[in-house]
XYZ file of N, CA, C and O in Angstrom:
308
model
N 98.939 100.027 115.216
C 99.073 98.951 114.247
C 99.482 97.662 114.945
O 98.742 96.710 114.943
N 100.675 97.635 115.543
C 101.135 96.411 116.189
C 101.613 96.742 117.589
O 102.375 97.674 117.782
N 101.143 95.972 118.545
C 101.569 96.161 119.924
C 102.310 94.919 120.375
O 101.770 93.818 120.333
N 103.572 95.107 120.779
C 104.372 93.985 121.236
C 105.041 94.408 122.529
O 105.828 95.352 122.550
N 104.731 93.727 123.607
C 105.303 94.046 124.900
C 106.772 93.655 124.932
O 107.114 92.487 124.792
N 107.644 94.655 125.086
C 109.071 94.386 125.207
C 109.765 94.055 123.904
O 110.938 93.744 123.894
N 109.081 94.129 122.798
C 109.692 93.814 121.513
C 109.884 95.058 120.676
O 109.432 96.144 121.014
N 110.571 94.887 119.572
C 110.789 95.980 118.634
C 110.077 95.632 117.333
O 110.225 94.523 116.810
N 109.299 96.574 116.835
C 108.549 96.375 115.600
C 109.098 97.326 114.537
O 109.312 98.506 114.803
N 109.322 96.797 113.357
C 109.745 97.612 112.220
C 108.566 97.719 111.271
O 107.768 96.790 111.150
N 108.465 98.858 110.576
C 107.367 99.090 109.646
C 107.949 99.436 108.275
O 108.848 100.265 108.167
N 107.438 98.766 107.243
C 107.841 99.072 105.871
C 106.608 99.476 105.077
O 105.504 99.012 105.349
N 106.809 100.342 104.110
C 105.700 100.803 103.277
C 105.772 100.115 101.917
O 106.837 100.050 101.300
N 104.633 99.588 101.472
C 104.559 98.829 100.229
C 103.338 99.242 99.417
O 102.417 99.851 99.946
N 103.332 98.860 98.152
C 102.151 99.035 97.304
C 101.770 97.667 96.778
O 102.603 96.955 96.213
N 100.520 97.279 97.009
C 100.007 96.011 96.499
C 98.988 96.281 95.408
O 98.378 97.355 95.379
N 98.823 95.320 94.510
C 97.847 95.508 93.438
C 97.128 94.203 93.132
O 97.616 93.119 93.448
N 95.953 94.349 92.523
C 95.143 93.200 92.141
C 94.168 93.619 91.048
O 93.642 94.729 91.091
N 93.904 92.745 90.102
C 92.881 93.058 89.098
C 91.465 92.819 89.618
O 90.491 93.149 88.947
N 91.346 92.261 90.841
C 90.054 91.835 91.374
C 89.410 92.814 92.345
O 88.240 93.158 92.199
N 90.164 93.253 93.392
C 89.575 94.112 94.421
C 90.646 94.755 95.286
O 91.809 94.341 95.276
N 90.228 95.768 96.067
C 91.142 96.394 97.013
C 91.569 95.388 98.082
O 92.738 95.344 98.478
N 90.638 94.573 98.560
C 90.963 93.564 99.571
C 92.028 92.598 99.059
O 92.963 92.252 99.784
N 91.879 92.172 97.815
C 92.880 91.273 97.244
C 94.220 91.969 97.069
O 95.272 91.337 97.189
N 94.218 93.269 96.820
C 95.463 94.021 96.706
C 96.204 94.040 98.049
O 97.422 93.884 98.100
N 95.448 94.197 99.154
C 96.056 94.151 100.490
C 96.613 92.750 100.748
O 97.753 92.593 101.204
N 95.817 91.729 100.452
C 96.275 90.344 100.643
C 97.530 90.059 99.829
O 98.451 89.387 100.299
N 97.577 90.584 98.619
C 98.739 90.391 97.755
C 99.991 91.030 98.357
O 101.071 90.429 98.347
N 99.855 92.234 98.883
C 100.991 92.918 99.505
C 101.517 92.130 100.697
O 102.724 91.923 100.841
N 100.601 91.655 101.548
C 101.010 90.892 102.736
C 101.611 89.546 102.332
O 102.652 89.131 102.862
N 100.994 88.855 101.397
C 101.489 87.544 100.965
C 102.881 87.661 100.345
O 103.769 86.845 100.625
N 103.079 88.672 99.520
C 104.388 88.857 98.888
C 105.431 89.248 99.929
O 106.552 88.720 99.924
N 105.077 90.146 100.845
C 106.008 90.551 101.898
C 106.394 89.367 102.781
O 107.551 89.235 103.196
N 105.438 88.484 103.044
C 105.709 87.347 103.944
C 106.695 86.341 103.351
O 107.213 85.499 104.059
N 106.984 86.452 102.063
C 107.986 85.570 101.451
C 109.397 85.927 101.893
O 110.283 85.073 101.889
N 109.615 87.200 102.261
C 110.950 87.627 102.686
C 110.979 88.255 104.073
O 112.054 88.490 104.611
N 109.813 88.535 104.651
C 109.743 89.145 105.979
C 109.046 88.183 106.926
O 107.932 87.741 106.655
N 109.719 87.879 108.030
C 109.116 87.004 109.047
C 108.411 87.843 110.105
O 108.664 89.025 110.245
N 107.552 87.204 110.863
C 106.926 87.795 112.051
C 106.048 89.012 111.744
O 106.013 89.966 112.525
N 105.317 88.997 110.623
C 104.408 90.111 110.320
C 103.293 90.119 111.364
O 102.682 89.092 111.645
N 103.067 91.304 111.942
C 102.078 91.421 113.017
C 100.874 92.271 112.646
O 99.873 92.260 113.341
N 100.970 93.041 111.561
C 99.833 93.880 111.196
C 100.040 94.603 109.881
O 101.150 94.674 109.363
N 98.943 95.130 109.368
C 98.974 95.912 108.129
C 98.031 97.097 108.286
O 96.942 96.959 108.863
N 98.462 98.248 107.815
C 97.668 99.464 107.873
C 97.519 99.993 106.449
O 98.520 100.239 105.771
N 96.292 100.133 105.974
C 96.051 100.636 104.622
C 96.062 102.164 104.669
O 95.244 102.780 105.346
N 97.015 102.764 103.953
C 97.164 104.216 103.948
C 96.287 104.872 102.884
O 95.690 105.919 103.126
N 96.250 104.271 101.705
C 95.444 104.841 100.627
C 95.119 103.766 99.601
O 95.741 102.700 99.577
N 94.142 104.065 98.782
C 93.773 103.136 97.716
C 93.411 103.944 96.474
O 92.909 105.061 96.577
N 93.704 103.376 95.320
C 93.322 103.990 94.063
C 93.231 102.902 93.003
O 93.573 101.748 93.273
N 92.765 103.256 91.842
C 92.578 102.252 90.801
C 92.891 102.833 89.434
O 92.716 104.035 89.201
N 93.339 101.970 88.545
C 93.530 102.337 87.142
C 92.245 102.002 86.395
O 91.593 100.998 86.679
N 91.899 102.845 85.431
C 90.670 102.646 84.660
C 91.019 102.573 83.180
O 91.793 103.394 82.674
N 90.456 101.584 82.513
C 90.604 101.432 81.070
C 89.230 101.181 80.461
O 88.488 100.326 80.949
N 88.901 101.936 79.430
C 87.616 101.786 78.738
C 86.419 101.863 79.693
O 85.458 101.105 79.578
N 86.513 102.750 80.683
C 85.407 102.952 81.612
C 85.257 101.896 82.692
O 84.304 101.917 83.455
N 86.214 100.962 82.767
C 86.173 99.888 83.770
C 87.462 99.896 84.597
O 88.541 100.205 84.081
N 87.342 99.534 85.862
C 88.542 99.418 86.698
C 89.360 98.236 86.205
O 88.852 97.121 86.077
N 90.636 98.498 85.926
C 91.506 97.440 85.421
C 92.514 96.969 86.468
O 93.011 95.852 86.380
N 92.806 97.824 87.459
C 93.771 97.427 88.481
C 93.500 98.199 89.768
O 93.443 99.433 89.771
N 93.308 97.468 90.865
C 93.127 98.047 92.196
C 94.491 98.130 92.861
O 95.259 97.161 92.824
N 94.800 99.285 93.479
C 96.104 99.466 94.124
C 95.915 100.014 95.534
O 95.038 100.847 95.764
N 96.744 99.538 96.454
C 96.718 100.023 97.836
C 98.134 100.326 98.307
O 99.078 99.612 97.975
N 98.246 101.403 99.051
C 99.503 101.737 99.712
C 99.331 101.304 101.160
O 98.370 101.714 101.822
N 100.235 100.445 101.642
C 100.103 99.883 102.985
C 101.395 100.019 103.775
O 102.478 100.155 103.201
N 101.251 99.982 105.085
C 102.392 99.829 105.985
C 102.263 98.443 106.605
O 101.204 98.095 107.122
N 103.328 97.667 106.522
C 103.359 96.323 107.091
C 104.306 96.345 108.284
O 105.450 96.793 108.173
N 103.809 95.883 109.433
C 104.615 95.854 110.663
C 105.052 94.433 110.942
O 104.296 93.481 110.733
N 106.304 94.302 111.401
C 106.794 92.980 111.769
C 107.736 93.086 112.949
O 108.409 94.094 113.157
N 107.729 92.030 113.752
C 108.570 91.960 114.935
C 110.000 91.692 114.513
O 110.277 90.768 113.743
N 110.916 92.528 115.004
C 112.327 92.355 114.687
C 112.856 91.140 115.435
O 112.663 91.009 116.646
N 113.495 90.258 114.701
C 114.089 89.045 115.272
C 115.321 89.450 116.081
O 116.262 90.026 115.537
N 115.300 89.142 117.367
C 116.404 89.566 118.247
C 117.737 88.963 117.843
O 118.777 89.528 118.100
N 117.710 87.825 117.164
C 118.959 87.201 116.723
C 119.646 88.054 115.671
O 120.875 88.002 115.540
N 118.894 88.863 114.923
C 119.489 89.683 113.868
C 119.858 91.083 114.339
O 120.504 91.822 113.622
N 119.456 91.459 115.565
C 119.791 92.779 116.089
C 121.287 92.817 116.404
O 121.821 91.938 117.055
N 121.934 93.851 115.891
C 123.359 94.012 116.126
C 124.229 93.245 115.162
O 125.445 93.284 115.237
N 123.624 92.522 114.238
C 124.412 91.761 113.252
C 124.847 92.647 112.126
O 124.253 93.578 111.753
């Protein structure tokens, strides 16, 4: 997922959703995570599924792992 020479990467698991597409669900997860997580280096899609209403997909959902570089200033704090 993320390769950082000499750095430490943390990975969190999230679920993103979108009424439009699986791709937008991934973008939504990353965009929302980036509001509180700095230094995001990658995303890995673990699974995808959708809700169906009246024979139509109503919500696309993805389970993702988001990797980010740990800020050395916060290590040990």
